[in-house]
mmCIF file of C-alpha atoms in Angstrom:
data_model
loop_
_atom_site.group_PDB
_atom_site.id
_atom_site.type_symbol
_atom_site.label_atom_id
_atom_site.label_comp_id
_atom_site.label_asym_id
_atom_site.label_seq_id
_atom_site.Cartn_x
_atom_site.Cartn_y
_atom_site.Cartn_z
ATOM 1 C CA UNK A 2 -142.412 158.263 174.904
ATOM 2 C CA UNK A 3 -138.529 157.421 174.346
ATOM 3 C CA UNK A 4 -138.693 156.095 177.927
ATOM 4 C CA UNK A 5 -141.890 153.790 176.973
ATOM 5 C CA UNK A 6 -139.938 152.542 173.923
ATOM 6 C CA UNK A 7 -137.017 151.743 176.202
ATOM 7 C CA UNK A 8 -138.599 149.476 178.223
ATOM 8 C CA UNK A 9 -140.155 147.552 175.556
ATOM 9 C CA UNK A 10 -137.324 147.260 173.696
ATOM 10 C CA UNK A 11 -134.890 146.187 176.970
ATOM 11 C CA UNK A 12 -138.023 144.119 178.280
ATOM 12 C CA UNK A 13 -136.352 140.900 179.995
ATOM 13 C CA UNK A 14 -137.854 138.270 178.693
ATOM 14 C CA UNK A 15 -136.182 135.740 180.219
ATOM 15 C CA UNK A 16 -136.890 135.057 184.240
ATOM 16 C CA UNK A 17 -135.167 132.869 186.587
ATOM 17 C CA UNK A 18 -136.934 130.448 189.006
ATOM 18 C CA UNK A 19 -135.973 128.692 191.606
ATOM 19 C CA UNK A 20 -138.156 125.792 192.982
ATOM 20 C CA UNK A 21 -138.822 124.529 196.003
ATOM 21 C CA UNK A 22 -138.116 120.842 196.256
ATOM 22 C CA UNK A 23 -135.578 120.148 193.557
ATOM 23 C CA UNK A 24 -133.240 123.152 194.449
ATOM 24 C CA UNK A 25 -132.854 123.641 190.622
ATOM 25 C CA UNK A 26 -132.996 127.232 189.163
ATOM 26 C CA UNK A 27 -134.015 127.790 184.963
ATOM 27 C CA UNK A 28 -133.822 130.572 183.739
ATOM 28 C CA UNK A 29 -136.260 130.762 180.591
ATOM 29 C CA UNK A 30 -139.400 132.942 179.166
ATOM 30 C CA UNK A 31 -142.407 130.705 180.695
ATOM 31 C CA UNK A 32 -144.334 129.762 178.101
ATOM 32 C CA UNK A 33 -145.263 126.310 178.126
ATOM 33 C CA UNK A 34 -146.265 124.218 175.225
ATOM 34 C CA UNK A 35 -149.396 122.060 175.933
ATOM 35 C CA UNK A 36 -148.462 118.007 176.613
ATOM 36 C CA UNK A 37 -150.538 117.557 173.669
ATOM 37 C CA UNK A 38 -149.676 114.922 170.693
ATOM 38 C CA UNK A 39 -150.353 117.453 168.159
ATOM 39 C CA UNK A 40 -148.314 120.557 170.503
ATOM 40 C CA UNK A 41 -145.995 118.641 172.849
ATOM 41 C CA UNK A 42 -143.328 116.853 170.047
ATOM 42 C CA UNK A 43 -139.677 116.995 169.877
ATOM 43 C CA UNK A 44 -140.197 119.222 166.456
ATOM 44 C CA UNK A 45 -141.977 121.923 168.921
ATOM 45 C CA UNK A 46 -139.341 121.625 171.427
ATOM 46 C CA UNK A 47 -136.551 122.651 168.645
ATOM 47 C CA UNK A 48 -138.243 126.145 167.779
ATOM 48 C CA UNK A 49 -139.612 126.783 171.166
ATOM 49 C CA UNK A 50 -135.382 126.438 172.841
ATOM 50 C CA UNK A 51 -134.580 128.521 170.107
ATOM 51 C CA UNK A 52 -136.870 131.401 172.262
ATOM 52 C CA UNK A 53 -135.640 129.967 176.079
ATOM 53 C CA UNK A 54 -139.536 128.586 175.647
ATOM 54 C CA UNK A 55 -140.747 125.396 177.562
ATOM 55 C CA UNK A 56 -142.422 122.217 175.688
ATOM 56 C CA UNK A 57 -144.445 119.251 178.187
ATOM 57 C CA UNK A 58 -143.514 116.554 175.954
ATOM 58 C CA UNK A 59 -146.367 114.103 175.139
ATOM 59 C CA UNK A 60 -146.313 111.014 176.809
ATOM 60 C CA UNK A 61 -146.339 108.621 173.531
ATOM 61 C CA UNK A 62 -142.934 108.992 172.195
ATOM 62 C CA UNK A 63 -140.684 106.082 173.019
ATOM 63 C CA UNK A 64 -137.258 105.513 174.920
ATOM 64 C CA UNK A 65 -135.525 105.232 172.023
ATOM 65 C CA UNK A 66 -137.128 108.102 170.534
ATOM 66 C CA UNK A 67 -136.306 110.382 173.424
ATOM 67 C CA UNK A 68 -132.141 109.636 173.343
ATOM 68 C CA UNK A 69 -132.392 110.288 169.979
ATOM 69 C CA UNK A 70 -134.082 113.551 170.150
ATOM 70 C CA UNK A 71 -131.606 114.442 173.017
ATOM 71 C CA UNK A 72 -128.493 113.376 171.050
ATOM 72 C CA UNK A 73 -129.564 115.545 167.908
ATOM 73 C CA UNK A 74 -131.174 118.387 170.158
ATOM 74 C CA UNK A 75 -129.139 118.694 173.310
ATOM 75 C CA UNK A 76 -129.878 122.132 173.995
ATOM 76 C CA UNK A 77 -133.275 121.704 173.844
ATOM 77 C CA UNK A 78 -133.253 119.181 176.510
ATOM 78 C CA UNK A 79 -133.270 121.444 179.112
ATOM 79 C CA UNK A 80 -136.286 123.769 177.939
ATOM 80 C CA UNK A 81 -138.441 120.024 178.068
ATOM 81 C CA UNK A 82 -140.386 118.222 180.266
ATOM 82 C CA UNK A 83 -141.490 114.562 180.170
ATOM 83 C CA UNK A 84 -144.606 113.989 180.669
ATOM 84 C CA UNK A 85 -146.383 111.086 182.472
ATOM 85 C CA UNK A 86 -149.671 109.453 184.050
ATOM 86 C CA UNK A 87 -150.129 107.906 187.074
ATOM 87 C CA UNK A 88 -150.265 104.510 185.599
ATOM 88 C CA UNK A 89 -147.453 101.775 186.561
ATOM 89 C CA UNK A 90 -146.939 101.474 182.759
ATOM 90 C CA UNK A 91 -146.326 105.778 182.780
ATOM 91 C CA UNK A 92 -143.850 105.480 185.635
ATOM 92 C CA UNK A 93 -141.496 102.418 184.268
ATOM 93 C CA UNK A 94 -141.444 104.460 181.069
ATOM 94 C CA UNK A 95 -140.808 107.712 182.374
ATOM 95 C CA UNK A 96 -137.835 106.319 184.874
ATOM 96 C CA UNK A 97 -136.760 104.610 181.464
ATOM 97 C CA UNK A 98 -136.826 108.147 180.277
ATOM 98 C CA UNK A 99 -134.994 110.220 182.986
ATOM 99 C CA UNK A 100 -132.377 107.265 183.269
ATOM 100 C CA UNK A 101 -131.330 107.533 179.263
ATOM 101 C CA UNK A 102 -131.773 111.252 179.475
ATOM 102 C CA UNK A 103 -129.925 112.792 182.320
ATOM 103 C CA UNK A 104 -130.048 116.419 180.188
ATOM 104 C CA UNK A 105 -134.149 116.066 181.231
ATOM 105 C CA UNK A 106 -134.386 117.124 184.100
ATOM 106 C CA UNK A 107 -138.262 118.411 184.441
ATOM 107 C CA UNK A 108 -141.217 115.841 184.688
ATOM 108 C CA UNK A 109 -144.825 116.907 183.954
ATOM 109 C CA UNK A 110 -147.514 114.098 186.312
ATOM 110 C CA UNK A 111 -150.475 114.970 184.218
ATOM 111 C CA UNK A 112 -153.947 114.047 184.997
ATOM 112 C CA UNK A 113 -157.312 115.059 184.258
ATOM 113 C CA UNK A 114 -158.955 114.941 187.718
ATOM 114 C CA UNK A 115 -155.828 116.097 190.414
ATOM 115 C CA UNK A 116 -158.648 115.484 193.200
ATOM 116 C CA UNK A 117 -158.005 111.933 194.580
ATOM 117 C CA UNK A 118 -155.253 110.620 197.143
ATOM 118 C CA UNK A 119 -153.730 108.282 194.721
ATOM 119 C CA UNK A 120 -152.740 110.973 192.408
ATOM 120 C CA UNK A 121 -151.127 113.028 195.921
ATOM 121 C CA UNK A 122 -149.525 109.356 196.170
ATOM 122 C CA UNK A 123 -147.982 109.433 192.576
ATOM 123 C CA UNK A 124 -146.348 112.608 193.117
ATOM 124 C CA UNK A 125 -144.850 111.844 196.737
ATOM 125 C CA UNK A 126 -143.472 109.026 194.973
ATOM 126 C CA UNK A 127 -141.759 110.445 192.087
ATOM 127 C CA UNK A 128 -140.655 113.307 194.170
ATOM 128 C CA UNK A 129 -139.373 110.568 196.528
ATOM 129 C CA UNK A 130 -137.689 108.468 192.906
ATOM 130 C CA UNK A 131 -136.584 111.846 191.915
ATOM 131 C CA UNK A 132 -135.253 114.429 194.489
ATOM 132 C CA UNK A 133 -133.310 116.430 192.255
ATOM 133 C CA UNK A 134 -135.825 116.805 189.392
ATOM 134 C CA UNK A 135 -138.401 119.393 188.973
ATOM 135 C CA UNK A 136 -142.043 118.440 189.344
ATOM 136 C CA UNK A 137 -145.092 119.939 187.723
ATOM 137 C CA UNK A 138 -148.029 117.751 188.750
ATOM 138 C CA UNK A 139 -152.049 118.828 188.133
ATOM 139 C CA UNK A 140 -154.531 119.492 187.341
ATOM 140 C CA UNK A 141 -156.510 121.471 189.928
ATOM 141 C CA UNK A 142 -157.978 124.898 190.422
ATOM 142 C CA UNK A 143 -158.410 125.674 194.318
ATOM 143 C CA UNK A 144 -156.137 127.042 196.925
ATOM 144 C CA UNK A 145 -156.388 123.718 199.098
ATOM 145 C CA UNK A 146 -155.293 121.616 196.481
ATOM 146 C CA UNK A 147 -152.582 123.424 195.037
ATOM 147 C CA UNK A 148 -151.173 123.616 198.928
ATOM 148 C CA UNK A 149 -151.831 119.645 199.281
ATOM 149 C CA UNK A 150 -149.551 119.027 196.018
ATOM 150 C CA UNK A 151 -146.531 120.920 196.688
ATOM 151 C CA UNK A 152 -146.626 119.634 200.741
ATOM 152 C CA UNK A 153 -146.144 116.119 199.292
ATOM 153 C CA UNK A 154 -143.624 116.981 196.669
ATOM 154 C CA UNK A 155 -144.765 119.151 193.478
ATOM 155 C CA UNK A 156 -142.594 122.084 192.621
ATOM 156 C CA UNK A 157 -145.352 123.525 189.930
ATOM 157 C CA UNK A 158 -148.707 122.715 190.434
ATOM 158 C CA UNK A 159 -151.002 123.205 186.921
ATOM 159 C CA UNK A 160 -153.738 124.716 187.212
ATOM 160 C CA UNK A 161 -157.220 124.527 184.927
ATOM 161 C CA UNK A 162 -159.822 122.377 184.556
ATOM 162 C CA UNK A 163 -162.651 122.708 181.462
ATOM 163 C CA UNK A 164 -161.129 126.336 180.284
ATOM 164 C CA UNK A 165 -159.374 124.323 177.075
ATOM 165 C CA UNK A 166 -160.225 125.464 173.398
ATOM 166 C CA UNK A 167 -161.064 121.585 172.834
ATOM 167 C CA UNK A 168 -161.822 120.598 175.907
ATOM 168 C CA UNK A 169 -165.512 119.475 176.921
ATOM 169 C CA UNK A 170 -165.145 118.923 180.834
ATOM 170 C CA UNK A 171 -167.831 121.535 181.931
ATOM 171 C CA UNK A 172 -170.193 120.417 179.412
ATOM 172 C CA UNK A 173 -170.375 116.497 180.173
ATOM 173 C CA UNK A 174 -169.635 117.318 183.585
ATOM 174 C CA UNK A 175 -170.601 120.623 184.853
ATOM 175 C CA UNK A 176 -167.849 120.585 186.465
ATOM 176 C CA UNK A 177 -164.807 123.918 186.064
ATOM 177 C CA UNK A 178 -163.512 127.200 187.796
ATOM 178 C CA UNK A 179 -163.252 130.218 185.903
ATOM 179 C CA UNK A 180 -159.770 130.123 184.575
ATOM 180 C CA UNK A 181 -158.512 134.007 186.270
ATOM 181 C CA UNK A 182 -159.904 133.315 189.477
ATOM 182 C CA UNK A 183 -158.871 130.200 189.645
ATOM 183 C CA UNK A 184 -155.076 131.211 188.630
ATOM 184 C CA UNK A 185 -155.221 134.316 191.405
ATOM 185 C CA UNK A 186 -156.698 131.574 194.349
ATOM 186 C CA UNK A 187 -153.959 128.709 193.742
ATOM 187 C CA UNK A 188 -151.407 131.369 192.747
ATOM 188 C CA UNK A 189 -151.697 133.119 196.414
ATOM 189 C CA UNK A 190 -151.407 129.277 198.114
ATOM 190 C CA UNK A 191 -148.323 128.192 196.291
ATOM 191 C CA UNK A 192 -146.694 131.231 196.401
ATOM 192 C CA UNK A 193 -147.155 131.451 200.242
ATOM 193 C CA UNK A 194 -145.324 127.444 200.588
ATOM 194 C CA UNK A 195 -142.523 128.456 197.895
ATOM 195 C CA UNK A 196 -144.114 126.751 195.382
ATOM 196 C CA UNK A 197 -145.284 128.132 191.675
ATOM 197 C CA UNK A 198 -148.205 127.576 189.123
ATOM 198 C CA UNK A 199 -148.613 127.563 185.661
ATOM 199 C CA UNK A 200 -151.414 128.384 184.088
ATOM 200 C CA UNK A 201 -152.986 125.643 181.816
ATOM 201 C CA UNK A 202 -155.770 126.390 179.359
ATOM 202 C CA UNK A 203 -157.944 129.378 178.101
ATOM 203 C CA UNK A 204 -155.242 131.160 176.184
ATOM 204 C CA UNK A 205 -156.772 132.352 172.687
ATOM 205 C CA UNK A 206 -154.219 135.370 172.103
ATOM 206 C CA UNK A 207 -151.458 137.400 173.455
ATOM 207 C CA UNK A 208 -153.844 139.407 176.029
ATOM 208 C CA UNK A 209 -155.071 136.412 177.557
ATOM 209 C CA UNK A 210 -151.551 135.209 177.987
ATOM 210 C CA UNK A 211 -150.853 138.705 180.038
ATOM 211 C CA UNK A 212 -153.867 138.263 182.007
ATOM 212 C CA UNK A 213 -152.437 134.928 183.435
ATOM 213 C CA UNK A 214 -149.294 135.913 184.420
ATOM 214 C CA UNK A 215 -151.170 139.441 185.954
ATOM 215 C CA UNK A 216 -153.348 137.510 188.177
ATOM 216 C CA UNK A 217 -150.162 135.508 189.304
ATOM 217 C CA UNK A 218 -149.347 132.507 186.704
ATOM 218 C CA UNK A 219 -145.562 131.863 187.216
ATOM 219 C CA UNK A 220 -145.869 130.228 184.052
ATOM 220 C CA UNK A 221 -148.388 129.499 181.168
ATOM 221 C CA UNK A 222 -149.347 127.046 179.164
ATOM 222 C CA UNK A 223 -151.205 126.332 175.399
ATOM 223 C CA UNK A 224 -152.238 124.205 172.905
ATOM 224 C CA UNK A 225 -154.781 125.862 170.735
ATOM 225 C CA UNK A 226 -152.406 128.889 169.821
ATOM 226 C CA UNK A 227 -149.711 126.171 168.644
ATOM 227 C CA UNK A 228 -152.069 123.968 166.701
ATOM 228 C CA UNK A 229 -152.010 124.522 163.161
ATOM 229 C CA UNK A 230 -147.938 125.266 162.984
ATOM 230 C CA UNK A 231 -145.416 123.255 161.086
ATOM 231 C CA UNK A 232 -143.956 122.390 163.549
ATOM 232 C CA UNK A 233 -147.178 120.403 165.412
ATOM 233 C CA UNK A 234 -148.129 116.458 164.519
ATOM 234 C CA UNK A 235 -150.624 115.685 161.995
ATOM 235 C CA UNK A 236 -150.968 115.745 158.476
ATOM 236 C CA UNK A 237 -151.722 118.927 155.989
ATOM 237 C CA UNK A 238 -155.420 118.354 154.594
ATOM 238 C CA UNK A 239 -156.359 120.332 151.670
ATOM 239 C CA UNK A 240 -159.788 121.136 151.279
ATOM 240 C CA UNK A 241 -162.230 121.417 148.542
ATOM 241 C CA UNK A 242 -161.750 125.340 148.189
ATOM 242 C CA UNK A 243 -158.287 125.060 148.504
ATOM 243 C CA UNK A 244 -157.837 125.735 152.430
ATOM 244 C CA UNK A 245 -155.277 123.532 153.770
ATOM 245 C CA UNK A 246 -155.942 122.864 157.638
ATOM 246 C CA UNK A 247 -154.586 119.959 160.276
ATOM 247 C CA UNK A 248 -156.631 118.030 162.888
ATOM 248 C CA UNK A 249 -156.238 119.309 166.619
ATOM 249 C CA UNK A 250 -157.862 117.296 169.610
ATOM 250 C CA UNK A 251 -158.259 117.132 173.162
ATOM 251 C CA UNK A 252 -156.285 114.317 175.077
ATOM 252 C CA UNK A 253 -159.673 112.970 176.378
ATOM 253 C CA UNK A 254 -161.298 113.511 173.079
ATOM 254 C CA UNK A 255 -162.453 109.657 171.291
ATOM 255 C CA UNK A 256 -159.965 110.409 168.601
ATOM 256 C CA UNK A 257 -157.312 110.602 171.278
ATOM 257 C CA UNK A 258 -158.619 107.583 173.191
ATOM 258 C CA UNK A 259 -159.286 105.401 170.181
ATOM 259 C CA UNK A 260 -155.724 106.197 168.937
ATOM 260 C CA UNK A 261 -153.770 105.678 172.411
ATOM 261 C CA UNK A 262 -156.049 103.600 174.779
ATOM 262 C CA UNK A 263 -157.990 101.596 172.073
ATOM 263 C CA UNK A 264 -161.205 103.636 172.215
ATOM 264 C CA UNK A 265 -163.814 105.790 175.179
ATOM 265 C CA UNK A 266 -164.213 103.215 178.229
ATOM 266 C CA UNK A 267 -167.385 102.022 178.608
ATOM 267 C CA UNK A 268 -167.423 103.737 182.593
ATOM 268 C CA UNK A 269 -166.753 107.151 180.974
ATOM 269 C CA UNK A 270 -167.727 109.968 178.249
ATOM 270 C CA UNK A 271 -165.180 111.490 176.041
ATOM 271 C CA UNK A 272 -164.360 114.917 177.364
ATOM 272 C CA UNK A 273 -162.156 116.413 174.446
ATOM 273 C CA UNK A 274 -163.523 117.627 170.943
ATOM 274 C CA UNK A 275 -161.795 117.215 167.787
ATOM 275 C CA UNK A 276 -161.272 120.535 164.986
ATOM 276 C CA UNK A 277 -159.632 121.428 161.889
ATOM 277 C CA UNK A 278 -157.273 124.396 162.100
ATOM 278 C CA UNK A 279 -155.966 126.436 159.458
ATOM 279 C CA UNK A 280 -152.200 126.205 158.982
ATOM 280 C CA UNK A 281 -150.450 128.640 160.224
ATOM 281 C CA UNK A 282 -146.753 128.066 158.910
ATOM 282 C CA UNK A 283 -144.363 127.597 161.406
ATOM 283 C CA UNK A 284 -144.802 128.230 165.138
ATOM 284 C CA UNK A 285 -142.106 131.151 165.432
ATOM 285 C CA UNK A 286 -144.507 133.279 164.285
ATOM 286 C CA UNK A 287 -146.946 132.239 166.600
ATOM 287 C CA UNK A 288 -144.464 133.000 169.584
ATOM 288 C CA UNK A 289 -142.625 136.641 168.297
ATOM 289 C CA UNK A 290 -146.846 137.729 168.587
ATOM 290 C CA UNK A 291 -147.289 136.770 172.080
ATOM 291 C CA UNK A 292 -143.893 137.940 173.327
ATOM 292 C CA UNK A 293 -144.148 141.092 171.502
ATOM 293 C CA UNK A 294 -147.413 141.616 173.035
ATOM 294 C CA UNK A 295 -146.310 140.186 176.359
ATOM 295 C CA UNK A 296 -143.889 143.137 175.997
ATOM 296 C CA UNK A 297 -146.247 146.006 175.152
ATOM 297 C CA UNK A 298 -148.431 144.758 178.153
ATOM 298 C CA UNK A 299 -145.573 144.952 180.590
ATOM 299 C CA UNK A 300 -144.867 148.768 178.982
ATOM 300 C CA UNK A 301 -148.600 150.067 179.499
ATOM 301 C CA UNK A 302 -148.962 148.548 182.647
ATOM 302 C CA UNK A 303 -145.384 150.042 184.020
ATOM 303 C CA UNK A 304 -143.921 146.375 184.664
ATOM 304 C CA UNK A 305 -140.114 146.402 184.488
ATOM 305 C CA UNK A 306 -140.760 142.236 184.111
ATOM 306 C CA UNK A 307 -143.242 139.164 184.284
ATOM 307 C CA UNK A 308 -142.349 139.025 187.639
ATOM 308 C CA UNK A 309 -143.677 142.503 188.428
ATOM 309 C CA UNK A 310 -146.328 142.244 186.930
ATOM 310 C CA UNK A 311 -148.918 140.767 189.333
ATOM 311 C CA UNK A 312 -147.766 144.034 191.284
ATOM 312 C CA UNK A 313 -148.873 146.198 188.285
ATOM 313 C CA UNK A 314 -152.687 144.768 187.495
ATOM 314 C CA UNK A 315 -155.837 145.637 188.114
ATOM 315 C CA UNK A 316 -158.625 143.509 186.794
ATOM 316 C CA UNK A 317 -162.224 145.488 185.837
ATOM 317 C CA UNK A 318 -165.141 143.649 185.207
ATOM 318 C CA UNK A 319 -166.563 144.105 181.430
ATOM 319 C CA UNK A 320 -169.489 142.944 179.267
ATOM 320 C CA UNK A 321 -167.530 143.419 176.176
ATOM 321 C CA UNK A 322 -163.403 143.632 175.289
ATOM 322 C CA UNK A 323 -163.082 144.173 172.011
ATOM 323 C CA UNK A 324 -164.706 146.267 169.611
ATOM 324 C CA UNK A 325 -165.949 144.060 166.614
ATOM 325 C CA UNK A 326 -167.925 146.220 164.346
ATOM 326 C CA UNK A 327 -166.193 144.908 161.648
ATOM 327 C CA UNK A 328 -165.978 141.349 162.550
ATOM 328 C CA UNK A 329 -163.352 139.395 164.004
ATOM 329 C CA UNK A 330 -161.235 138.452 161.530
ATOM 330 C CA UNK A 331 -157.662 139.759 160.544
ATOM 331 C CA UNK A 332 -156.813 139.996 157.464
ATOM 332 C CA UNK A 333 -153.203 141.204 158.069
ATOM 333 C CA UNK A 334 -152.768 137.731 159.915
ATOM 334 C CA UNK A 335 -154.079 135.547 157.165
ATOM 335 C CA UNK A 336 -151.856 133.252 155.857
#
């Protein structure tokens, strides 16, 4: 028992990784807040550095907004990525970026659909604009893919499509891959080239977040968990019976479109869904849960670190996880 108690205590949380292309090393705990405009702001990024945890940056802020955040934050810089399309608009602004920021030194080349040759284009050319910075460029969810993106460039390849807590993609499309196997087949490919994954979606509590990193996740990353926190954009709502709650969206939901791209395209359906989430106070509560339960994993299992373990899990087949005879709510947990 002391023995058990040592290793959670002493658990590193922190790992260092070094990546292929830019030669960079960061040593940090790799949990990765979502590029999100409600998860992925500068507010997040302060509480998150304060843990050695990442933020993907949302793509809206402006140049001006970034030195700033920079100047005031500069320790936080490092545990940040900026995000960006693959639009000629996204590029300008994100070389804009990385040109008044030289403490950023991670860029996140986000799209929906990481399946087409112009997207493979987009990265060879930023890796190409940017040889020294680190890449993280999806998303896809097969072995071949993952394999095609780091060849031409990406250091971290993401990895989900459809497993999202507001995300429709499977239902207007049909189209997904279960989020585990998905992680364990691009997992196995990058690691075999050098490269990494993170896990991107399908996280609803600290056991899913364990589950990732077993099947082989070098890093993970969320949005739903985060919602809800001070820390995340939107305003506080109070509700007729008193609840107080904030808005949380997907990126291709029609509130997202309508409010960055001036409403859902006539060519396409909206592929996000809009909620209200109970506030949750602010996010450093959120993250002390999954770490300490990211810790207690690592102790059951016999994992001396994330690293290990992938080495350490087994994965069973269930009908059922949890018992919920008495429901599923918490009430220790309520705010």
């Amino acid at each position: 028992e002391s023995a058990a108690f040592e290793v959670k205590t002493n658990y590193p949380q922190d790992r260092p990784l070094k990546f292929k292309h830019s030669g960079r090393t960061m040593t940090c705990v790799p949990v990765v807040a979502a590029n999100m405009d409600t998860v992925g702001t500068f507010e997040m990024a302060r509480a998150f550095a304060k843990h050695h945890c990442l933020v993907a940056i949302h793509k809206h802020y402006t140049v001006d907004a970034w030195t700033a955040f920079v100047a005031e934050s500069p320790d936080a810089a490092q545990y940040v990525a900026a995000s960006m399309g693959t639009s000629e608009s996204d590029k300008k602004k994100t070389d804009a970026i990385l040109a008044a920021c030289p403490e950023v030194t991670t860029i996140c080349i986000d799209v929906a659909n990481g399946y087409s040759e112009f997207f493979v284009d987009a990265v060879r050319e930023t890796r190409a604009k940017w040889p020294t910075h680190t890449i993280i460029a999806g998303n896809v969810v097969t072995n071949e893919m993952t394999e095609e993106l780091i060849m031409n460039g990406a250091d971290v390849v993401k990895v989900g499509i459809g497993p999202g807590s507001v995300c429709t993609t499977r239902k207007q499309t049909g189209v997904g891959y279960p989020q585990v196997s998905a992680v364990v087949e691009c997992a196995d490919a990058a690691h075999g080239l050098g490269g990494h994954i993170v896990s991107d979606g399908g996280i609803t509590c600290p056991g899913d977040a364990a589950k990732a990193f077993g099947a082989g996740a070098d890093f993970i990353m969320l949005g739903g968990m985060f919602s809800g926190t001070d820390e995340s954009a939107g305003d506080v709502v109070v509700k007729d019976d008193g609840r107080k709650v904030k808005l949380f969206y997907g990126m291709s939901s029609s509130v997202a479109m309508n409010k960055h791209a001036g409403g859902v395209a006539e060519y396409r359906s909206s592929e996000g869904k809009a909620v209200e989430v109970p506030c949750k106070g602010p996010v450093d509560g959120v993250i002390l849960d999954m770490l300490g339960g990211l810790r207690s994993a690592c102790t059951y299992v016999g994992a001396s670190s994330l690293k290990e373990l992938p080495k350490r899990t087994t994965f069973i087949r269930v009908m059922q996880q949890l018992n919920t005879v008495f429901g599923t709510v918490d009430l220790s947990k309520k705010k």
